[in-house]
JSON list of C-alpha atoms and ligand atoms in Angstrom, two decimals:
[
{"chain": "A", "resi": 1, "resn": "UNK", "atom": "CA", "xyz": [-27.99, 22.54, 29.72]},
{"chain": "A", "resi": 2, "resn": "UNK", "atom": "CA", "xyz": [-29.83, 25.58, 29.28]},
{"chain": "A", "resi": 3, "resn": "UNK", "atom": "CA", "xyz": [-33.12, 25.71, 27.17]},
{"chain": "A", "resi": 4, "resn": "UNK", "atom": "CA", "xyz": [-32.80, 25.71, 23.22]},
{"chain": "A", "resi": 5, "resn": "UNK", "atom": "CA", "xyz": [-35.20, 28.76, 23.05]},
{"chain": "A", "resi": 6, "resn": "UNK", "atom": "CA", "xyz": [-33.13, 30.40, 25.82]},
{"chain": "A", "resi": 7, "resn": "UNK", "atom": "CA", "xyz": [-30.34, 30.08, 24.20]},
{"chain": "A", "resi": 8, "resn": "UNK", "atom": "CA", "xyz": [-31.68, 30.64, 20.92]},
{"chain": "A", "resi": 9, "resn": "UNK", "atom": "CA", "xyz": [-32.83, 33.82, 22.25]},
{"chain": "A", "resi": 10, "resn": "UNK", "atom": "CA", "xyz": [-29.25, 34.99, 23.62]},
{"chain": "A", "resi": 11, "resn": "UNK", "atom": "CA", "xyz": [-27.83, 34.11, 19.77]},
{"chain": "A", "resi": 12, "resn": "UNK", "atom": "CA", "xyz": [-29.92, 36.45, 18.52]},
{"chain": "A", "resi": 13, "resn": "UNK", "atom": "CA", "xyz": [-28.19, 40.03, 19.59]},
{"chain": "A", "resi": 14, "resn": "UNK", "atom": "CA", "xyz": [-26.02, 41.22, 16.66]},
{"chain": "A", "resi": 15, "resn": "UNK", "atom": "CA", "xyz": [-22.64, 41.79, 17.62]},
{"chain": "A", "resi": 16, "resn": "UNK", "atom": "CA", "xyz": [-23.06, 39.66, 20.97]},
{"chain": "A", "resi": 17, "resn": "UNK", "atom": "CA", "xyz": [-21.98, 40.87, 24.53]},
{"chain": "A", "resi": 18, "resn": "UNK", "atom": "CA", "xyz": [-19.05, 41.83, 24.33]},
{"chain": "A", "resi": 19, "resn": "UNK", "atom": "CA", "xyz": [-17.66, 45.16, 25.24]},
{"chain": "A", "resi": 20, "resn": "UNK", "atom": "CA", "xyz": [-14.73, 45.51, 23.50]},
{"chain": "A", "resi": 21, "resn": "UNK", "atom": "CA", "xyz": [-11.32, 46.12, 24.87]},
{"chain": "A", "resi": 22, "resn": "UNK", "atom": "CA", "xyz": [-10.66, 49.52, 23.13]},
{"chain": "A", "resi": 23, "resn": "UNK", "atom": "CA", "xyz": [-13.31, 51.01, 25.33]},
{"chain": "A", "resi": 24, "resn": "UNK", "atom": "CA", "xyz": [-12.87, 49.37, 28.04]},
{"chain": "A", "resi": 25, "resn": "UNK", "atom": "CA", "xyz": [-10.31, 51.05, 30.92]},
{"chain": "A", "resi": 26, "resn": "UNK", "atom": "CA", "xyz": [-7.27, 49.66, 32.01]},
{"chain": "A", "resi": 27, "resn": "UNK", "atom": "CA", "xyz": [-4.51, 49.66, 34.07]},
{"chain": "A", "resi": 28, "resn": "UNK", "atom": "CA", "xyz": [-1.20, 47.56, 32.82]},
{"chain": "A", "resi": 29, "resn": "UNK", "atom": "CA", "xyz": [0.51, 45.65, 35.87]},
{"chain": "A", "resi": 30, "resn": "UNK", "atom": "CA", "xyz": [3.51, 47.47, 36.30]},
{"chain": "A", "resi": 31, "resn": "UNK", "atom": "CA", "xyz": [1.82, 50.86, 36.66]},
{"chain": "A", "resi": 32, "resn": "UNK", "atom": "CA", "xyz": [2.33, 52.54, 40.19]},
{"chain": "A", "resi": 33, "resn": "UNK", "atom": "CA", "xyz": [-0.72, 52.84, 42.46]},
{"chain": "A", "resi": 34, "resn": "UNK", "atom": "CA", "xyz": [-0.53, 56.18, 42.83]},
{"chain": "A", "resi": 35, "resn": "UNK", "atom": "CA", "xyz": [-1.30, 56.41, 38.83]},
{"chain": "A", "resi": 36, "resn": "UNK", "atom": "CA", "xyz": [-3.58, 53.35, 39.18]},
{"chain": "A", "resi": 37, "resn": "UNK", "atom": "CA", "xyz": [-5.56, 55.24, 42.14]},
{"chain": "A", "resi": 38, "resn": "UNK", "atom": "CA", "xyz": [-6.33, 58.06, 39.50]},
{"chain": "A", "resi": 39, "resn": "UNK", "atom": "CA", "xyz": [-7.53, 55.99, 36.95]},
{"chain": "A", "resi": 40, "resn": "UNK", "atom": "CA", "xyz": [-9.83, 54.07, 38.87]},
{"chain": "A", "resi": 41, "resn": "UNK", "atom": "CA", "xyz": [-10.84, 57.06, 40.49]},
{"chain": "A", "resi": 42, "resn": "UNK", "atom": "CA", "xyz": [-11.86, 59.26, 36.96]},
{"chain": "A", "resi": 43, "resn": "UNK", "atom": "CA", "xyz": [-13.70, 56.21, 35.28]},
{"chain": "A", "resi": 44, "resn": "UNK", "atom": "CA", "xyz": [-15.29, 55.44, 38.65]},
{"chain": "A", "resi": 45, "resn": "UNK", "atom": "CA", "xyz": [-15.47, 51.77, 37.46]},
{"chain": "A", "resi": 46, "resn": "UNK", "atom": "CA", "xyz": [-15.35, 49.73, 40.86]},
{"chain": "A", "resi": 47, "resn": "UNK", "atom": "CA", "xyz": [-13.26, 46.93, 39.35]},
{"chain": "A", "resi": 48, "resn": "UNK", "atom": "CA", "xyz": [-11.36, 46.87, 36.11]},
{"chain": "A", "resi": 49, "resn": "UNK", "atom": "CA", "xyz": [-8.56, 44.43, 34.35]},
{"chain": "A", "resi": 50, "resn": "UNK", "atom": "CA", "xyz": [-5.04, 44.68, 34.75]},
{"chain": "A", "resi": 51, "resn": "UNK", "atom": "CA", "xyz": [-2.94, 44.05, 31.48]},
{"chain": "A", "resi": 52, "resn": "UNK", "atom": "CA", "xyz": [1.01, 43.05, 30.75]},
{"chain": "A", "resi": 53, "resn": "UNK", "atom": "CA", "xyz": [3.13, 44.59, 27.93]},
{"chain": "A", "resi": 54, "resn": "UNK", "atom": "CA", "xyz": [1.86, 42.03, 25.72]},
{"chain": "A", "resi": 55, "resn": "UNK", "atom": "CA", "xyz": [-2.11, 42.72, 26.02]},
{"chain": "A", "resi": 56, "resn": "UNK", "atom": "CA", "xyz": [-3.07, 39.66, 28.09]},
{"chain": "A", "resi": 57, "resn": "UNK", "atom": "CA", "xyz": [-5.15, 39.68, 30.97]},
{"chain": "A", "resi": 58, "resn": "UNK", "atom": "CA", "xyz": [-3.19, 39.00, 34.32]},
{"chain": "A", "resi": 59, "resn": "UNK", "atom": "CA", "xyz": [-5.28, 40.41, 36.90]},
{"chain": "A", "resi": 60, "resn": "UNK", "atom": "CA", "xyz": [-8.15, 42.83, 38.13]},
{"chain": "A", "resi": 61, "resn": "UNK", "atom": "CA", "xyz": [-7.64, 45.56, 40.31]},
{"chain": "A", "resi": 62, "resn": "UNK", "atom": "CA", "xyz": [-10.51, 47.76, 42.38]},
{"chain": "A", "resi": 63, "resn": "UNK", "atom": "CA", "xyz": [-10.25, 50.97, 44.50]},
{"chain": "A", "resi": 64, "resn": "UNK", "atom": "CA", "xyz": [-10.45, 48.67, 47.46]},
{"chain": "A", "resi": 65, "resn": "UNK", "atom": "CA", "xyz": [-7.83, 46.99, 47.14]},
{"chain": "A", "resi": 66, "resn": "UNK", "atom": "CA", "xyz": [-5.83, 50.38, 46.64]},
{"chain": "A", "resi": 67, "resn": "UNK", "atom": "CA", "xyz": [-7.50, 51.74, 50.03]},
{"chain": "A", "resi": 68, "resn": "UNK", "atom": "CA", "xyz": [-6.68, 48.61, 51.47]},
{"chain": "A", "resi": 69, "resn": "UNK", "atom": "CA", "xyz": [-2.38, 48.52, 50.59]},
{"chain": "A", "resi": 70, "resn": "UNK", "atom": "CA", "xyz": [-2.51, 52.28, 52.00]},
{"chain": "A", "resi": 71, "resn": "UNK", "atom": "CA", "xyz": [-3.99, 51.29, 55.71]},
{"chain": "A", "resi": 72, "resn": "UNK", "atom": "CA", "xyz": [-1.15, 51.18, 57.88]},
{"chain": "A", "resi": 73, "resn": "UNK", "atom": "CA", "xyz": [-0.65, 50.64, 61.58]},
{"chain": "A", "resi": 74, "resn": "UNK", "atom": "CA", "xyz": [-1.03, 54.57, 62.02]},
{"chain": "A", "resi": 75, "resn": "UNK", "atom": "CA", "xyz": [-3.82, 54.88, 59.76]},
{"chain": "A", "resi": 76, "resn": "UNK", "atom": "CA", "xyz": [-3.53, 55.67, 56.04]},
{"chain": "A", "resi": 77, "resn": "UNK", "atom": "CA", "xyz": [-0.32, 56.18, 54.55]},
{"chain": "A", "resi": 78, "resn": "UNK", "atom": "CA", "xyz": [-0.62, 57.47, 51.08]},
{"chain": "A", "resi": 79, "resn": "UNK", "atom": "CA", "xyz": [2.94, 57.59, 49.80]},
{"chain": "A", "resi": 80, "resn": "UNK", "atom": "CA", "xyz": [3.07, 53.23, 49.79]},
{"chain": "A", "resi": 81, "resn": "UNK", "atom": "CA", "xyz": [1.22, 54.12, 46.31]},
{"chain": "A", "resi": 82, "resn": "UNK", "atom": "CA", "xyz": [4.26, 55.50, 44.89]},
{"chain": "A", "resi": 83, "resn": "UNK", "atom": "CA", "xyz": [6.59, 52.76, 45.78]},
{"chain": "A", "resi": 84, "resn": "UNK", "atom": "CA", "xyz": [4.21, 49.97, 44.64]},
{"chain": "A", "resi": 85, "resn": "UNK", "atom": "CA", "xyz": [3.14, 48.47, 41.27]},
{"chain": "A", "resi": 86, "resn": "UNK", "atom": "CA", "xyz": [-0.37, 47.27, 40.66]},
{"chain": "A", "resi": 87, "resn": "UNK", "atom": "CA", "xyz": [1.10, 43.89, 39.63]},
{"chain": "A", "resi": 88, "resn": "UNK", "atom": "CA", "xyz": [1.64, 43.48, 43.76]},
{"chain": "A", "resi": 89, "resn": "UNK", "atom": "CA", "xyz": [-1.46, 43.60, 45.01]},
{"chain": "A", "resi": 90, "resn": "UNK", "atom": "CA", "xyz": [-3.98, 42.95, 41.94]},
{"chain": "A", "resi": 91, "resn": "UNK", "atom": "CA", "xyz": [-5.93, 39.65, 42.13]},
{"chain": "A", "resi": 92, "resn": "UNK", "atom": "CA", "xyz": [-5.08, 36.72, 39.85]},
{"chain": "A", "resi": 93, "resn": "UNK", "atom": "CA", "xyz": [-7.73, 34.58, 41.16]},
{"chain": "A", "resi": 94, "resn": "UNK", "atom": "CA", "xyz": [-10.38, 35.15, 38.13]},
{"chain": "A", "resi": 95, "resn": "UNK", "atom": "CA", "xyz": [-12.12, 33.45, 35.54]},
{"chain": "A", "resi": 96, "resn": "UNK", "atom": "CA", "xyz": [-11.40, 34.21, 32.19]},
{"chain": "A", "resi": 97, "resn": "UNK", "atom": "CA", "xyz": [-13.57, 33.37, 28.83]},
{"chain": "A", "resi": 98, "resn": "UNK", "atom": "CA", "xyz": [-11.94, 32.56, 26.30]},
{"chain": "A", "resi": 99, "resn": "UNK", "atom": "CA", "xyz": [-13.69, 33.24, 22.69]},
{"chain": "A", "resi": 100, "resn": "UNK", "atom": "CA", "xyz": [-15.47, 32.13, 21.11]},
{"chain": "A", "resi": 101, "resn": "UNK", "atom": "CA", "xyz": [-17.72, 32.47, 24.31]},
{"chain": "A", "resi": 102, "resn": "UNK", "atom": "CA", "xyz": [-20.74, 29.68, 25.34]},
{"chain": "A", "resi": 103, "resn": "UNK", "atom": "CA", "xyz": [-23.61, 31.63, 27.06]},
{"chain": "A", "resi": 104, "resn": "UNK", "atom": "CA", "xyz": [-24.06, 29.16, 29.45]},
{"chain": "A", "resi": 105, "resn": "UNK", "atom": "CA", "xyz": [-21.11, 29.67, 30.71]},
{"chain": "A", "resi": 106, "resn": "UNK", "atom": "CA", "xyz": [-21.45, 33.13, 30.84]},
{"chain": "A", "resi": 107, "resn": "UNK", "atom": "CA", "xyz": [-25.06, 33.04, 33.04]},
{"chain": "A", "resi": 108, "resn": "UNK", "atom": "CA", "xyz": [-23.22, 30.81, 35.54]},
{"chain": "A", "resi": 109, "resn": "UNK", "atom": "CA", "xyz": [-20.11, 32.98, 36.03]},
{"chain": "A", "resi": 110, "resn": "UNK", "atom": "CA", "xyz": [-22.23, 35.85, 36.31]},
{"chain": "A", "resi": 111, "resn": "UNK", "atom": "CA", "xyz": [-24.49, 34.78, 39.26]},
{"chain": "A", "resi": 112, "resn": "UNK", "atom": "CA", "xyz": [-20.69, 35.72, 41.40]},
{"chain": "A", "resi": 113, "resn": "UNK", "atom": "CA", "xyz": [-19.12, 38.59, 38.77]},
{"chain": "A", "resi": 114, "resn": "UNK", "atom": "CA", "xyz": [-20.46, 42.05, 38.23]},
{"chain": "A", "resi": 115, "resn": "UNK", "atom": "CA", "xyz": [-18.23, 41.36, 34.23]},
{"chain": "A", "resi": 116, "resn": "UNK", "atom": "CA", "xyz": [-15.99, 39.03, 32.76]},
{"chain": "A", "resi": 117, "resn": "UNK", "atom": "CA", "xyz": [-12.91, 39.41, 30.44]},
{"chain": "A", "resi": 118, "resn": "UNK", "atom": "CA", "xyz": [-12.61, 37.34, 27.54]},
{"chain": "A", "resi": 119, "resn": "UNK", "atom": "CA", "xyz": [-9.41, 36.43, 25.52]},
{"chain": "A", "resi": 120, "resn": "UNK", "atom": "CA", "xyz": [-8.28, 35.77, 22.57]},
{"chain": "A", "resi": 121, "resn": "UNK", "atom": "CA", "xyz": [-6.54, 32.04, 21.85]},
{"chain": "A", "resi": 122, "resn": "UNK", "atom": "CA", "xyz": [-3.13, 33.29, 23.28]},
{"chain": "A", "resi": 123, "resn": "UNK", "atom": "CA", "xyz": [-4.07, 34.93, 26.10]},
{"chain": "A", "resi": 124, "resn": "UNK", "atom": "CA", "xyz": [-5.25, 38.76, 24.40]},
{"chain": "A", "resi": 125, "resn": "UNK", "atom": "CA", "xyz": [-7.89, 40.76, 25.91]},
{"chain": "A", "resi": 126, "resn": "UNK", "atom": "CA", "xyz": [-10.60, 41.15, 23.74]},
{"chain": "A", "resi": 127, "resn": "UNK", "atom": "CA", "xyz": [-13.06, 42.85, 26.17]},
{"chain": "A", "resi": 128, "resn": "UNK", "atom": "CA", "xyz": [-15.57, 42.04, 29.09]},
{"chain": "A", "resi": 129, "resn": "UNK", "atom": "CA", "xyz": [-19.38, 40.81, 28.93]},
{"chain": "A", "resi": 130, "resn": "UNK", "atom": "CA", "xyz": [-20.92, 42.26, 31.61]},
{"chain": "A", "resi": 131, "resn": "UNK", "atom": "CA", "xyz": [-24.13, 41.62, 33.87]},
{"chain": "A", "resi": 132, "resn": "UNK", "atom": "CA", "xyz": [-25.87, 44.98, 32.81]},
{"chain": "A", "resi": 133, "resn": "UNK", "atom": "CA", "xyz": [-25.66, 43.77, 28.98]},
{"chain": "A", "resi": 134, "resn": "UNK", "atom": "CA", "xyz": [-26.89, 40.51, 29.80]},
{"chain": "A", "resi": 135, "resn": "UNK", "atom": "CA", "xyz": [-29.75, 41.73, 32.46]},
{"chain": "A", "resi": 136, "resn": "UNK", "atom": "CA", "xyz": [-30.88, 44.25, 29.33]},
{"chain": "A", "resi": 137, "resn": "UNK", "atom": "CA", "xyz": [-31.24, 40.91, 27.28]},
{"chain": "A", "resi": 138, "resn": "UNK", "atom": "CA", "xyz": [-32.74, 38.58, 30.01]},
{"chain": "A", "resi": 139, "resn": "UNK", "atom": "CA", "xyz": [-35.19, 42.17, 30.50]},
{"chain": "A", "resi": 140, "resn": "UNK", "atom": "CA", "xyz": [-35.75, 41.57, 26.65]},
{"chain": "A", "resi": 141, "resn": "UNK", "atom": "CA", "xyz": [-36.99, 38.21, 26.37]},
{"chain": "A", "resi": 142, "resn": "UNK", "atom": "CA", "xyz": [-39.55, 39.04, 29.39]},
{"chain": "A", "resi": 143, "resn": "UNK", "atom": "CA", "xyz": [-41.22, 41.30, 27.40]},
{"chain": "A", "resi": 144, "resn": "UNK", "atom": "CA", "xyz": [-40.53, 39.69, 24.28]},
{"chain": "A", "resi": 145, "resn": "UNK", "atom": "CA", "xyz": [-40.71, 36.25, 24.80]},
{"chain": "A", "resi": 146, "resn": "UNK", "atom": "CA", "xyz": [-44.63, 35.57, 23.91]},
{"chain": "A", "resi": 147, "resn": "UNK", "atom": "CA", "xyz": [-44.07, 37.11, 20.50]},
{"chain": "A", "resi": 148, "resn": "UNK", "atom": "CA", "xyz": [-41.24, 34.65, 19.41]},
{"chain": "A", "resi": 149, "resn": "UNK", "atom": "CA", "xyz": [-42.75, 31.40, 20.72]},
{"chain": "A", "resi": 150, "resn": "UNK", "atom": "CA", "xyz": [-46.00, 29.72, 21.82]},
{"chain": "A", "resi": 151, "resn": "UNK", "atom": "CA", "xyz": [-46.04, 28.72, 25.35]},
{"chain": "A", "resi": 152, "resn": "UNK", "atom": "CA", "xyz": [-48.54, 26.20, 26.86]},
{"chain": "A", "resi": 153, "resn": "UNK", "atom": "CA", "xyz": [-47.94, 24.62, 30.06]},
{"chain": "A", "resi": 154, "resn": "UNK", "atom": "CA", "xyz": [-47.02, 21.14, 30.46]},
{"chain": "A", "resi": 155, "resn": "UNK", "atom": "CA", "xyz": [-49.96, 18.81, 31.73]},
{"chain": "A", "resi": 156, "resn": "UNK", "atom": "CA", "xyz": [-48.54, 16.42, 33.63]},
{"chain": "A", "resi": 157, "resn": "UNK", "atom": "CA", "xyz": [-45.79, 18.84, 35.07]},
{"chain": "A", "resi": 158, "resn": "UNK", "atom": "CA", "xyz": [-48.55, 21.69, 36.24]},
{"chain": "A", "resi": 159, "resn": "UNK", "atom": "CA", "xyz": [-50.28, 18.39, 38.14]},
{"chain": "A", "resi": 160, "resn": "UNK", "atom": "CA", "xyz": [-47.13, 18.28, 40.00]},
{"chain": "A", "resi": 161, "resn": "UNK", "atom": "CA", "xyz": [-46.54, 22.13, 40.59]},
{"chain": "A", "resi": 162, "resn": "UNK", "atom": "CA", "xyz": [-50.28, 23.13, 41.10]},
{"chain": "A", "resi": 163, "resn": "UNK", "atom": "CA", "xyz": [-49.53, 25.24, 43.78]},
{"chain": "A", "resi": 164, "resn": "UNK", "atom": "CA", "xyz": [-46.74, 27.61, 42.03]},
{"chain": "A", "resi": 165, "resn": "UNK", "atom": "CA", "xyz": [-48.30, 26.74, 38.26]},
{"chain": "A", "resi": 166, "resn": "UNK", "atom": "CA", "xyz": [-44.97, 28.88, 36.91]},
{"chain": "A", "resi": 167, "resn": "UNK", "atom": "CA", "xyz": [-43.46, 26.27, 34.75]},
{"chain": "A", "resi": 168, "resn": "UNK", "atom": "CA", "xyz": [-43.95, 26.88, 30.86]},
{"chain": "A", "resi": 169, "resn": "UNK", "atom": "CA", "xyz": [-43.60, 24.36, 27.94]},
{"chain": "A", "resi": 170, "resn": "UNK", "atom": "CA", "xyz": [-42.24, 26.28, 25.06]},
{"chain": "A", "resi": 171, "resn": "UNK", "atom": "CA", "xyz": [-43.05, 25.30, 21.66]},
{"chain": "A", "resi": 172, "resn": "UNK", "atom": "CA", "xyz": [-43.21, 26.31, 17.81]},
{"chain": "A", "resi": 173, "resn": "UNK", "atom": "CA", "xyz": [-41.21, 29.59, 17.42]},
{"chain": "A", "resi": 174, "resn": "UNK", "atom": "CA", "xyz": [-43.60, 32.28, 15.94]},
{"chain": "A", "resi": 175, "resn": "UNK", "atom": "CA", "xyz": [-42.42, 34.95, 13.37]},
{"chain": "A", "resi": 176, "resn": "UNK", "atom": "CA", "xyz": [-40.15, 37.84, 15.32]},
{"chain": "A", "resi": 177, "resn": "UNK", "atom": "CA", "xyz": [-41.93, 41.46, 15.80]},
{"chain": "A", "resi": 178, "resn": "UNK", "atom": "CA", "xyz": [-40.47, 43.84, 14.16]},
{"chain": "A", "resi": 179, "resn": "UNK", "atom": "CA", "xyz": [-41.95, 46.28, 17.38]},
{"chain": "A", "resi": 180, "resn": "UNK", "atom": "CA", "xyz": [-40.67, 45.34, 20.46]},
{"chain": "A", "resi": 181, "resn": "UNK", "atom": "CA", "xyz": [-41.11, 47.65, 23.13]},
{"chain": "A", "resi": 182, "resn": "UNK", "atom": "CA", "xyz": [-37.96, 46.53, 25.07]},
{"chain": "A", "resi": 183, "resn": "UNK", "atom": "CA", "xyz": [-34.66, 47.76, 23.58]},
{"chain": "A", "resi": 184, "resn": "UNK", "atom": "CA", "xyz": [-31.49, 45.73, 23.45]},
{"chain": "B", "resi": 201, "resn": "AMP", "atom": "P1", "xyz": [-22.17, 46.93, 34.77]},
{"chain": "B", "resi": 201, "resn": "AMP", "atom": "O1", "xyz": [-22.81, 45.59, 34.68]},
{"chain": "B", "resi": 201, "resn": "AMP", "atom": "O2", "xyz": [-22.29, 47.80, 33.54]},
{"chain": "B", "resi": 201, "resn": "AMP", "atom": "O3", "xyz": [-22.54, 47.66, 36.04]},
{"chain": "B", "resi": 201, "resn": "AMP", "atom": "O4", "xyz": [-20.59, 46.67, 34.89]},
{"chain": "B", "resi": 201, "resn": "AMP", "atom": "C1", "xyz": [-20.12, 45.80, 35.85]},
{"chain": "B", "resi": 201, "resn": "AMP", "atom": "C2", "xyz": [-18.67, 46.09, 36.10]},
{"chain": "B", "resi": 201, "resn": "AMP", "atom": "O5", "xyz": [-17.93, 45.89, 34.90]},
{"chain": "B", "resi": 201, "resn": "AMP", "atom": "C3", "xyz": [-18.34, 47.52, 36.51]},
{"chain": "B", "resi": 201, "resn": "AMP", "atom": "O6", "xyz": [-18.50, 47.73, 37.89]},
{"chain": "B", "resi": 201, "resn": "AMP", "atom": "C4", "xyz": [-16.89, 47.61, 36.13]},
{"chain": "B", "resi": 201, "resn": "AMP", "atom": "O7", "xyz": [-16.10, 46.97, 37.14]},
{"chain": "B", "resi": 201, "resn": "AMP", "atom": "C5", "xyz": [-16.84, 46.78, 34.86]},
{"chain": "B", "resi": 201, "resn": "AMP", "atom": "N1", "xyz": [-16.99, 47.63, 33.67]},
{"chain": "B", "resi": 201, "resn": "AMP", "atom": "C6", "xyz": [-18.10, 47.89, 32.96]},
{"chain": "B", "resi": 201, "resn": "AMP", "atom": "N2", "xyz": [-17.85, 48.68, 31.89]},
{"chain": "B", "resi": 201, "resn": "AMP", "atom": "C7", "xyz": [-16.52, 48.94, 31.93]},
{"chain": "B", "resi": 201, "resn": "AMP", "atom": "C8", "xyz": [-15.61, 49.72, 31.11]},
{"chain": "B", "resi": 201, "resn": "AMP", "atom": "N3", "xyz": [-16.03, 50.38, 30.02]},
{"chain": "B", "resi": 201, "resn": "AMP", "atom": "N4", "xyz": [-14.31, 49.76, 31.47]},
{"chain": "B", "resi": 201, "resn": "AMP", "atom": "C9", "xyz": [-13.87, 49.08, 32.55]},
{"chain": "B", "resi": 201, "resn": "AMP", "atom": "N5", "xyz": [-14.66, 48.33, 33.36]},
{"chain": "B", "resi": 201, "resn": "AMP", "atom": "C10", "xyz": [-15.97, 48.27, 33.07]}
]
């Protein structure tokens, strides 16, 4: 469980974290590489989802991978790109969030994904959340944290972590300020 104010925090953004799909690039599975390679080369994204005919999520692909499928045993051999489809070499292994989305969730998943796709209840890509959004927000509530809530520390816990004397109690939300310095 993360903390109430944390998490209170997070609830606050309007419109949430999600990027949504419309502006978010693509590349459907059953594209050839060669096209693939271009796309991922102009939005010089380094990772970005793979969609079927119907809109659902079914893989991601990155520039790497692409690099990778052209290495041959005499060195790179460009002209695999045309006879392959992205669906061949994409990877399936991913997690996917399905909305509506749980933040806590989201922090774990993050520690080990630069973004995250979320769905819809059948399967429809809806867009990513991404770490930058959520590192602008966590960047946010450093700043902003004091002026939302009172924090004391906790007696008997500060006994026990003298030494390091980080750990915070928080208490009482205050009234927001309407000037934070920070920008979401
Ligand atoms: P960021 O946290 O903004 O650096 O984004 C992390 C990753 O999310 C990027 O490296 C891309 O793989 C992916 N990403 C972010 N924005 C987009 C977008 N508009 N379209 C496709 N992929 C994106």
């Amino acid at each position: 469980m993360i903390a109430k104010a944390v998490e209170e925090m997070f609830s606050q953004r309007k419109g949430g974290y999600l990027i949504p799909a419309e502006i978010v690039a693509n590349v459907s599975e059953t594209n050839n590489l060669n096209h693939a390679l271009l796309v991922l080369t102009k939005v010089k994204y380094a990772k970005i989802p793979v969609l079927d005919k119907e809109q659902r999520v079914t893989g991601l692909l990155s520039l790497a991978m692409i690099t990778e499928t052209m290495l041959g045993l005499n060195g790179i051999d460009p002209s695999r790109l045309n006879r392959m489809t992205v669906k061949e070499i994409m990877q399936t292994d991913f997690p996917k969030i399905q909305a509506p989305y749980d933040i806590e969730e989201i922090l774990h998943l993050l520690v080990d994904q630069p973004f995250l796709t979320v769905v819809d209840q059948a399967g429809v890509f809806l867009g990513i959340i991404t770490r930058r959004e959520i590192m602008k927000e966590v960047n946010y509530f450093a700043h902003d944290l004091e002026k939302q809530y009172l924090i004391e520390p906790k007696a008997g816990y500060l006994e026990e972590t003298k030494n390091t004397g980080t750990k915070v109690n928080l208490v009482v939300p205050t009234r927001r300020s309407s000037s934070a310095k920070v920008r979401r």
